[in-house]
Amino acid sequence: MKLKVNSKETEAKDGCTIAELASQLALPERGVAIAVNNKMTPRTEWNERILQPNDSLVVIKAACGG
């Protein structure tokens, strides 16, 4: 199925969860927030939240200080 991730078209398998997509995108395990269709989704829900075709996701990564 097709999704938009940060305005870029992305392919994911049907029935994909946010957690599976995060893994597919090689996102870090910490310092990442994801909004689906303009609604923030807590990391505790990533394993249960099944994505739908044409969902729009915004991935926000924390800047690393140094």
PDB file of N, CA, C and O in Angstrom:
ATOM      1  N   MET A   1       0.841  -1.189   0.000  1.00  0.00           N
ATOM      2  CA  MET A   1       0.000   0.000   0.000  1.00  0.00           C
ATOM      3  C   MET A   1       0.877   1.240   0.000  1.00  0.00           C
ATOM      4  O   MET A   1       2.038   1.181   0.410  1.00  0.00           O
ATOM      5  N   LYS A   2       0.331   2.326  -0.438  1.00  0.00           N
ATOM      6  CA  LYS A   2       1.071   3.583  -0.495  1.00  0.00           C
ATOM      7  C   LYS A   2       0.719   4.458   0.715  1.00  0.00           C
ATOM      8  O   LYS A   2      -0.439   4.562   1.102  1.00  0.00           O
ATOM      9  N   LEU A   3       1.751   5.048   1.301  1.00  0.00           N
ATOM     10  CA  LEU A   3       1.621   5.981   2.414  1.00  0.00           C
ATOM     11  C   LEU A   3       2.427   7.218   2.072  1.00  0.00           C
ATOM     12  O   LEU A   3       3.311   7.174   1.232  1.00  0.00           O
ATOM     13  N   LYS A   4       2.154   8.308   2.753  1.00  0.00           N
ATOM     14  CA  LYS A   4       3.007   9.491   2.650  1.00  0.00           C
ATOM     15  C   LYS A   4       3.755   9.617   3.964  1.00  0.00           C
ATOM     16  O   LYS A   4       3.149   9.633   5.040  1.00  0.00           O
ATOM     17  N   VAL A   5       5.074   9.687   3.887  1.00  0.00           N
ATOM     18  CA  VAL A   5       5.904   9.874   5.073  1.00  0.00           C
ATOM     19  C   VAL A   5       6.700  11.154   4.844  1.00  0.00           C
ATOM     20  O   VAL A   5       7.511  11.223   3.922  1.00  0.00           O
ATOM     21  N   ASN A   6       6.410  12.157   5.658  1.00  0.00           N
ATOM     22  CA  ASN A   6       7.032  13.479   5.486  1.00  0.00           C
ATOM     23  C   ASN A   6       6.891  13.946   4.034  1.00  0.00           C
ATOM     24  O   ASN A   6       7.847  14.377   3.406  1.00  0.00           O
ATOM     25  N   SER A   7       5.676  13.824   3.504  1.00  0.00           N
ATOM     26  CA  SER A   7       5.299  14.265   2.151  1.00  0.00           C
ATOM     27  C   SER A   7       5.927  13.453   1.028  1.00  0.00           C
ATOM     28  O   SER A   7       5.817  13.815  -0.131  1.00  0.00           O
ATOM     29  N   LYS A   8       6.588  12.337   1.351  1.00  0.00           N
ATOM     30  CA  LYS A   8       7.213  11.490   0.342  1.00  0.00           C
ATOM     31  C   LYS A   8       6.448  10.168   0.264  1.00  0.00           C
ATOM     32  O   LYS A   8       6.196   9.534   1.287  1.00  0.00           O
ATOM     33  N   GLU A   9       6.077   9.765  -0.968  1.00  0.00           N
ATOM     34  CA  GLU A   9       5.344   8.518  -1.126  1.00  0.00           C
ATOM     35  C   GLU A   9       6.225   7.337  -0.726  1.00  0.00           C
ATOM     36  O   GLU A   9       7.381   7.241  -1.129  1.00  0.00           O
ATOM     37  N   THR A  10       5.661   6.439   0.087  1.00  0.00           N
ATOM     38  CA  THR A  10       6.389   5.290   0.607  1.00  0.00           C
ATOM     39  C   THR A  10       5.514   4.054   0.462  1.00  0.00           C
ATOM     40  O   THR A  10       4.302   4.132   0.643  1.00  0.00           O
ATOM     41  N   GLU A  11       6.120   2.921   0.145  1.00  0.00           N
ATOM     42  CA  GLU A  11       5.402   1.649   0.049  1.00  0.00           C
ATOM     43  C   GLU A  11       5.538   0.891   1.363  1.00  0.00           C
ATOM     44  O   GLU A  11       6.607   0.860   1.971  1.00  0.00           O
ATOM     45  N   ALA A  12       4.440   0.276   1.791  1.00  0.00           N
ATOM     46  CA  ALA A  12       4.454  -0.584   2.973  1.00  0.00           C
ATOM     47  C   ALA A  12       3.514  -1.749   2.705  1.00  0.00           C
ATOM     48  O   ALA A  12       2.604  -1.637   1.888  1.00  0.00           O
ATOM     49  N   LYS A  13       3.731  -2.855   3.415  1.00  0.00           N
ATOM     50  CA  LYS A  13       2.859  -4.009   3.210  1.00  0.00           C
ATOM     51  C   LYS A  13       1.488  -3.733   3.818  1.00  0.00           C
ATOM     52  O   LYS A  13       1.360  -2.971   4.783  1.00  0.00           O
ATOM     53  N   ASP A  14       0.458  -4.350   3.245  1.00  0.00           N
ATOM     54  CA  ASP A  14      -0.887  -4.201   3.791  1.00  0.00           C
ATOM     55  C   ASP A  14      -0.911  -4.684   5.234  1.00  0.00           C
ATOM     56  O   ASP A  14      -0.278  -5.680   5.579  1.00  0.00           O
ATOM     57  N   GLY A  15      -1.636  -3.968   6.085  1.00  0.00           N
ATOM     58  CA  GLY A  15      -1.736  -4.348   7.489  1.00  0.00           C
ATOM     59  C   GLY A  15      -0.537  -3.964   8.318  1.00  0.00           C
ATOM     60  O   GLY A  15      -0.393  -4.399   9.448  1.00  0.00           O
ATOM     61  N   CYS A  16       0.331  -3.135   7.768  1.00  0.00           N
ATOM     62  CA  CYS A  16       1.554  -2.700   8.455  1.00  0.00           C
ATOM     63  C   CYS A  16       1.202  -1.836   9.675  1.00  0.00           C
ATOM     64  O   CYS A  16       0.322  -0.985   9.609  1.00  0.00           O
ATOM     65  N   THR A  17       1.902  -2.065  10.779  1.00  0.00           N
ATOM     66  CA  THR A  17       1.737  -1.214  11.957  1.00  0.00           C
ATOM     67  C   THR A  17       2.765  -0.082  11.915  1.00  0.00           C
ATOM     68  O   THR A  17       3.723  -0.129  11.139  1.00  0.00           O
ATOM     69  N   ILE A  18       2.566   0.899  12.763  1.00  0.00           N
ATOM     70  CA  ILE A  18       3.543   1.994  12.859  1.00  0.00           C
ATOM     71  C   ILE A  18       4.907   1.425  13.253  1.00  0.00           C
ATOM     72  O   ILE A  18       5.934   1.823  12.707  1.00  0.00           O
ATOM     73  N   ALA A  19       4.933   0.464  14.184  1.00  0.00           N
ATOM     74  CA  ALA A  19       6.202  -0.126  14.623  1.00  0.00           C
ATOM     75  C   ALA A  19       6.918  -0.801  13.458  1.00  0.00           C
ATOM     76  O   ALA A  19       8.137  -0.662  13.298  1.00  0.00           O
ATOM     77  N   GLU A  20       6.173  -1.524  12.621  1.00  0.00           N
ATOM     78  CA  GLU A  20       6.779  -2.195  11.473  1.00  0.00           C
ATOM     79  C   GLU A  20       7.318  -1.172  10.467  1.00  0.00           C
ATOM     80  O   GLU A  20       8.401  -1.356   9.914  1.00  0.00           O
ATOM     81  N   LEU A  21       6.569  -0.107  10.252  1.00  0.00           N
ATOM     82  CA  LEU A  21       7.028   0.929   9.332  1.00  0.00           C
ATOM     83  C   LEU A  21       8.272   1.619   9.884  1.00  0.00           C
ATOM     84  O   LEU A  21       9.224   1.878   9.145  1.00  0.00           O
ATOM     85  N   ALA A  22       8.290   1.890  11.181  1.00  0.00           N
ATOM     86  CA  ALA A  22       9.462   2.520  11.803  1.00  0.00           C
ATOM     87  C   ALA A  22      10.693   1.642  11.602  1.00  0.00           C
ATOM     88  O   ALA A  22      11.785   2.145  11.304  1.00  0.00           O
ATOM     89  N   SER A  23      10.525   0.329  11.735  1.00  0.00           N
ATOM     90  CA  SER A  23      11.626  -0.599  11.509  1.00  0.00           C
ATOM     91  C   SER A  23      12.050  -0.591  10.042  1.00  0.00           C
ATOM     92  O   SER A  23      13.236  -0.546   9.726  1.00  0.00           O
ATOM     93  N   GLN A  24      11.081  -0.615   9.139  1.00  0.00           N
ATOM     94  CA  GLN A  24      11.355  -0.575   7.696  1.00  0.00           C
ATOM     95  C   GLN A  24      12.141   0.683   7.324  1.00  0.00           C
ATOM     96  O   GLN A  24      13.034   0.635   6.484  1.00  0.00           O
ATOM     97  N   LEU A  25      11.810   1.801   7.979  1.00  0.00           N
ATOM     98  CA  LEU A  25      12.480   3.076   7.693  1.00  0.00           C
ATOM     99  C   LEU A  25      13.784   3.226   8.475  1.00  0.00           C
ATOM    100  O   LEU A  25      14.437   4.257   8.376  1.00  0.00           O
ATOM    101  N   ALA A  26      14.137   2.222   9.270  1.00  0.00           N
ATOM    102  CA  ALA A  26      15.359   2.225  10.089  1.00  0.00           C
ATOM    103  C   ALA A  26      15.411   3.439  11.021  1.00  0.00           C
ATOM    104  O   ALA A  26      16.453   4.065  11.191  1.00  0.00           O
ATOM    105  N   LEU A  27      14.269   3.745  11.635  1.00  0.00           N
ATOM    106  CA  LEU A  27      14.226   4.865  12.568  1.00  0.00           C
ATOM    107  C   LEU A  27      14.864   4.456  13.893  1.00  0.00           C
ATOM    108  O   LEU A  27      14.769   3.293  14.300  1.00  0.00           O
ATOM    109  N   PRO A  28      15.516   5.392  14.566  1.00  0.00           N
ATOM    110  CA  PRO A  28      16.121   5.060  15.864  1.00  0.00           C
ATOM    111  C   PRO A  28      15.045   4.693  16.886  1.00  0.00           C
ATOM    112  O   PRO A  28      13.885   5.101  16.756  1.00  0.00           O
ATOM    113  N   GLU A  29      15.427   3.922  17.896  1.00  0.00           N
ATOM    114  CA  GLU A  29      14.462   3.482  18.900  1.00  0.00           C
ATOM    115  C   GLU A  29      14.085   4.584  19.875  1.00  0.00           C
ATOM    116  O   GLU A  29      13.076   4.476  20.567  1.00  0.00           O
ATOM    117  N   ARG A  30      14.879   5.636  19.937  1.00  0.00           N
ATOM    118  CA  ARG A  30      14.595   6.742  20.858  1.00  0.00           C
ATOM    119  C   ARG A  30      14.654   8.053  20.099  1.00  0.00           C
ATOM    120  O   ARG A  30      15.325   8.163  19.083  1.00  0.00           O
ATOM    121  N   GLY A  31      13.945   9.054  20.621  1.00  0.00           N
ATOM    122  CA  GLY A  31      14.018  10.390  20.043  1.00  0.00           C
ATOM    123  C   GLY A  31      13.216  10.570  18.763  1.00  0.00           C
ATOM    124  O   GLY A  31      13.527  11.431  17.957  1.00  0.00           O
ATOM    125  N   VAL A  32      12.176   9.735  18.589  1.00  0.00           N
ATOM    126  CA  VAL A  32      11.344   9.829  17.392  1.00  0.00           C
ATOM    127  C   VAL A  32       9.879   9.944  17.814  1.00  0.00           C
ATOM    128  O   VAL A  32       9.423   9.244  18.713  1.00  0.00           O
ATOM    129  N   ALA A  33       9.160  10.850  17.155  1.00  0.00           N
ATOM    130  CA  ALA A  33       7.715  10.973  17.347  1.00  0.00           C
ATOM    131  C   ALA A  33       7.065  10.827  15.978  1.00  0.00           C
ATOM    132  O   ALA A  33       7.632  11.246  14.968  1.00  0.00           O
ATOM    133  N   ILE A  34       5.885  10.210  15.959  1.00  0.00           N
ATOM    134  CA  ILE A  34       5.172  10.013  14.698  1.00  0.00           C
ATOM    135  C   ILE A  34       3.729  10.467  14.854  1.00  0.00           C
ATOM    136  O   ILE A  34       3.050  10.088  15.815  1.00  0.00           O
ATOM    137  N   ALA A  35       3.291  11.276  13.889  1.00  0.00           N
ATOM    138  CA  ALA A  35       1.887  11.680  13.812  1.00  0.00           C
ATOM    139  C   ALA A  35       1.283  11.004  12.589  1.00  0.00           C
ATOM    140  O   ALA A  35       1.904  10.957  11.529  1.00  0.00           O
ATOM    141  N   VAL A  36       0.094  10.453  12.755  1.00  0.00           N
ATOM    142  CA  VAL A  36      -0.629   9.832  11.643  1.00  0.00           C
ATOM    143  C   VAL A  36      -1.859  10.691  11.384  1.00  0.00           C
ATOM    144  O   VAL A  36      -2.681  10.910  12.280  1.00  0.00           O
ATOM    145  N   ASN A  37      -1.944  11.193  10.150  1.00  0.00           N
ATOM    146  CA  ASN A  37      -3.061  12.058   9.773  1.00  0.00           C
ATOM    147  C   ASN A  37      -3.229  13.212  10.765  1.00  0.00           C
ATOM    148  O   ASN A  37      -4.320  13.494  11.255  1.00  0.00           O
ATOM    149  N   ASN A  38      -2.098  13.853  11.087  1.00  0.00           N
ATOM    150  CA  ASN A  38      -2.032  15.028  11.967  1.00  0.00           C
ATOM    151  C   ASN A  38      -2.398  14.744  13.419  1.00  0.00           C
ATOM    152  O   ASN A  38      -2.736  15.657  14.165  1.00  0.00           O
ATOM    153  N   LYS A  39      -2.323  13.482  13.849  1.00  0.00           N
ATOM    154  CA  LYS A  39      -2.600  13.139  15.242  1.00  0.00           C
ATOM    155  C   LYS A  39      -1.401  12.369  15.793  1.00  0.00           C
ATOM    156  O   LYS A  39      -1.056  11.310  15.282  1.00  0.00           O
ATOM    157  N   MET A  40      -0.785  12.918  16.830  1.00  0.00           N
ATOM    158  CA  MET A  40       0.367  12.249  17.439  1.00  0.00           C
ATOM    159  C   MET A  40      -0.050  10.883  17.974  1.00  0.00           C
ATOM    160  O   MET A  40      -1.121  10.742  18.566  1.00  0.00           O
ATOM    161  N   THR A  41       0.794   9.893  17.747  1.00  0.00           N
ATOM    162  CA  THR A  41       0.521   8.531  18.211  1.00  0.00           C
ATOM    163  C   THR A  41       1.600   8.139  19.211  1.00  0.00           C
ATOM    164  O   THR A  41       2.771   8.087  18.856  1.00  0.00           O
ATOM    165  N   PRO A  42       1.211   7.891  20.472  1.00  0.00           N
ATOM    166  CA  PRO A  42       2.210   7.500  21.478  1.00  0.00           C
ATOM    167  C   PRO A  42       2.917   6.211  21.072  1.00  0.00           C
ATOM    168  O   PRO A  42       2.303   5.312  20.486  1.00  0.00           O
ATOM    169  N   ARG A  43       4.202   6.129  21.398  1.00  0.00           N
ATOM    170  CA  ARG A  43       4.988   4.936  21.055  1.00  0.00           C
ATOM    171  C   ARG A  43       4.342   3.669  21.628  1.00  0.00           C
ATOM    172  O   ARG A  43       4.438   2.597  21.027  1.00  0.00           O
ATOM    173  N   THR A  44       3.648   3.783  22.743  1.00  0.00           N
ATOM    174  CA  THR A  44       3.004   2.610  23.344  1.00  0.00           C
ATOM    175  C   THR A  44       1.912   2.030  22.447  1.00  0.00           C
ATOM    176  O   THR A  44       1.494   0.887  22.641  1.00  0.00           O
ATOM    177  N   GLU A  45       1.441   2.801  21.459  1.00  0.00           N
ATOM    178  CA  GLU A  45       0.395   2.331  20.539  1.00  0.00           C
ATOM    179  C   GLU A  45       0.946   1.895  19.178  1.00  0.00           C
ATOM    180  O   GLU A  45       0.185   1.419  18.337  1.00  0.00           O
ATOM    181  N   TRP A  46       2.243   2.043  18.954  1.00  0.00           N
ATOM    182  CA  TRP A  46       2.819   1.752  17.634  1.00  0.00           C
ATOM    183  C   TRP A  46       2.613   0.307  17.208  1.00  0.00           C
ATOM    184  O   TRP A  46       2.453   0.036  16.022  1.00  0.00           O
ATOM    185  N   ASN A  47       2.640  -0.647  18.142  1.00  0.00           N
ATOM    186  CA  ASN A  47       2.479  -2.063  17.782  1.00  0.00           C
ATOM    187  C   ASN A  47       1.037  -2.416  17.422  1.00  0.00           C
ATOM    188  O   ASN A  47       0.803  -3.385  16.710  1.00  0.00           O
ATOM    189  N   GLU A  48       0.080  -1.641  17.912  1.00  0.00           N
ATOM    190  CA  GLU A  48      -1.328  -1.940  17.656  1.00  0.00           C
ATOM    191  C   GLU A  48      -1.922  -1.120  16.515  1.00  0.00           C
ATOM    192  O   GLU A  48      -2.904  -1.534  15.916  1.00  0.00           O
ATOM    193  N   ARG A  49      -1.347   0.041  16.237  1.00  0.00           N
ATOM    194  CA  ARG A  49      -1.942   0.969  15.247  1.00  0.00           C
ATOM    195  C   ARG A  49      -1.635   0.495  13.836  1.00  0.00           C
ATOM    196  O   ARG A  49      -0.504   0.575  13.369  1.00  0.00           O
ATOM    197  N   ILE A  50      -2.652  -0.026  13.148  1.00  0.00           N
ATOM    198  CA  ILE A  50      -2.499  -0.508  11.784  1.00  0.00           C
ATOM    199  C   ILE A  50      -2.725   0.653  10.826  1.00  0.00           C
ATOM    200  O   ILE A  50      -3.721   1.385  10.936  1.00  0.00           O
ATOM    201  N   LEU A  51      -1.796   0.811   9.916  1.00  0.00           N
ATOM    202  CA  LEU A  51      -1.878   1.907   8.951  1.00  0.00           C
ATOM    203  C   LEU A  51      -2.812   1.543   7.808  1.00  0.00           C
ATOM    204  O   LEU A  51      -2.966   0.379   7.456  1.00  0.00           O
ATOM    205  N   GLN A  52      -3.427   2.562   7.229  1.00  0.00           N
ATOM    206  CA  GLN A  52      -4.356   2.394   6.122  1.00  0.00           C
ATOM    207  C   GLN A  52      -3.758   3.009   4.862  1.00  0.00           C
ATOM    208  O   GLN A  52      -2.960   3.948   4.944  1.00  0.00           O
ATOM    209  N   PRO A  53      -4.166   2.514   3.682  1.00  0.00           N
ATOM    210  CA  PRO A  53      -3.667   3.122   2.441  1.00  0.00           C
ATOM    211  C   PRO A  53      -3.928   4.627   2.443  1.00  0.00           C
ATOM    212  O   PRO A  53      -4.964   5.090   2.922  1.00  0.00           O
ATOM    213  N   ASN A  54      -2.947   5.367   1.963  1.00  0.00           N
ATOM    214  CA  ASN A  54      -3.006   6.827   1.842  1.00  0.00           C
ATOM    215  C   ASN A  54      -2.916   7.570   3.170  1.00  0.00           C
ATOM    216  O   ASN A  54      -3.131   8.775   3.197  1.00  0.00           O
ATOM    217  N   ASP A  55      -2.609   6.873   4.272  1.00  0.00           N
ATOM    218  CA  ASP A  55      -2.355   7.586   5.526  1.00  0.00           C
ATOM    219  C   ASP A  55      -1.175   8.527   5.303  1.00  0.00           C
ATOM    220  O   ASP A  55      -0.269   8.249   4.510  1.00  0.00           O
ATOM    221  N   SER A  56      -1.202   9.638   6.005  1.00  0.00           N
ATOM    222  CA  SER A  56      -0.119  10.619   5.929  1.00  0.00           C
ATOM    223  C   SER A  56       0.582  10.668   7.292  1.00  0.00           C
ATOM    224  O   SER A  56      -0.060  10.938   8.308  1.00  0.00           O
ATOM    225  N   LEU A  57       1.880  10.373   7.284  1.00  0.00           N
ATOM    226  CA  LEU A  57       2.644  10.356   8.515  1.00  0.00           C
ATOM    227  C   LEU A  57       3.676  11.469   8.527  1.00  0.00           C
ATOM    228  O   LEU A  57       4.254  11.794   7.489  1.00  0.00           O
ATOM    229  N   VAL A  58       3.890  12.032   9.693  1.00  0.00           N
ATOM    230  CA  VAL A  58       4.962  13.003   9.899  1.00  0.00           C
ATOM    231  C   VAL A  58       5.883  12.388  10.947  1.00  0.00           C
ATOM    232  O   VAL A  58       5.444  12.054  12.046  1.00  0.00           O
ATOM    233  N   VAL A  59       7.144  12.214  10.567  1.00  0.00           N
ATOM    234  CA  VAL A  59       8.146  11.642  11.465  1.00  0.00           C
ATOM    235  C   VAL A  59       9.042  12.781  11.937  1.00  0.00           C
ATOM    236  O   VAL A  59       9.610  13.517  11.124  1.00  0.00           O
ATOM    237  N   ILE A  60       9.144  12.927  13.249  1.00  0.00           N
ATOM    238  CA  ILE A  60       9.974  13.984  13.837  1.00  0.00           C
ATOM    239  C   ILE A  60      11.084  13.318  14.630  1.00  0.00           C
ATOM    240  O   ILE A  60      10.815  12.486  15.500  1.00  0.00           O
ATOM    241  N   LYS A  61      12.317  13.671  14.302  1.00  0.00           N
ATOM    242  CA  LYS A  61      13.472  13.123  15.021  1.00  0.00           C
ATOM    243  C   LYS A  61      14.072  14.218  15.880  1.00  0.00           C
ATOM    244  O   LYS A  61      14.246  15.346  15.430  1.00  0.00           O
ATOM    245  N   ALA A  62      14.412  13.874  17.110  1.00  0.00           N
ATOM    246  CA  ALA A  62      15.063  14.814  18.001  1.00  0.00           C
ATOM    247  C   ALA A  62      16.471  15.101  17.515  1.00  0.00           C
ATOM    248  O   ALA A  62      17.159  14.206  17.020  1.00  0.00           O
ATOM    249  N   ALA A  63      16.883  16.345  17.646  1.00  0.00           N
ATOM    250  CA  ALA A  63      18.261  16.702  17.279  1.00  0.00           C
ATOM    251  C   ALA A  63      19.193  16.198  18.371  1.00  0.00           C
ATOM    252  O   ALA A  63      18.866  16.215  19.551  1.00  0.00           O
ATOM    253  N   CYS A  64      20.338  15.711  17.973  1.00  0.00           N
ATOM    254  CA  CYS A  64      21.335  15.241  18.933  1.00  0.00           C
ATOM    255  C   CYS A  64      22.188  16.428  19.368  1.00  0.00           C
ATOM    256  O   CYS A  64      22.795  17.090  18.522  1.00  0.00           O
ATOM    257  N   GLY A  65      22.209  16.683  20.643  1.00  0.00           N
ATOM    258  CA  GLY A  65      23.034  17.764  21.157  1.00  0.00           C
ATOM    259  C   GLY A  65      24.493  17.328  21.264  1.00  0.00           C
ATOM    260  O   GLY A  65      24.804  16.158  21.235  1.00  0.00           O
ATOM    261  N   GLY A  66      25.356  18.300  21.391  1.00  0.00           N
ATOM    262  CA  GLY A  66      26.737  17.863  21.519  1.00  0.00           C
ATOM    263  C   GLY A  66      27.656  18.928  21.728  1.00  0.00           C
ATOM    264  O   GLY A  66      28.070  19.881  21.788  1.00  0.00           O
TER     265      GLY A  66
END
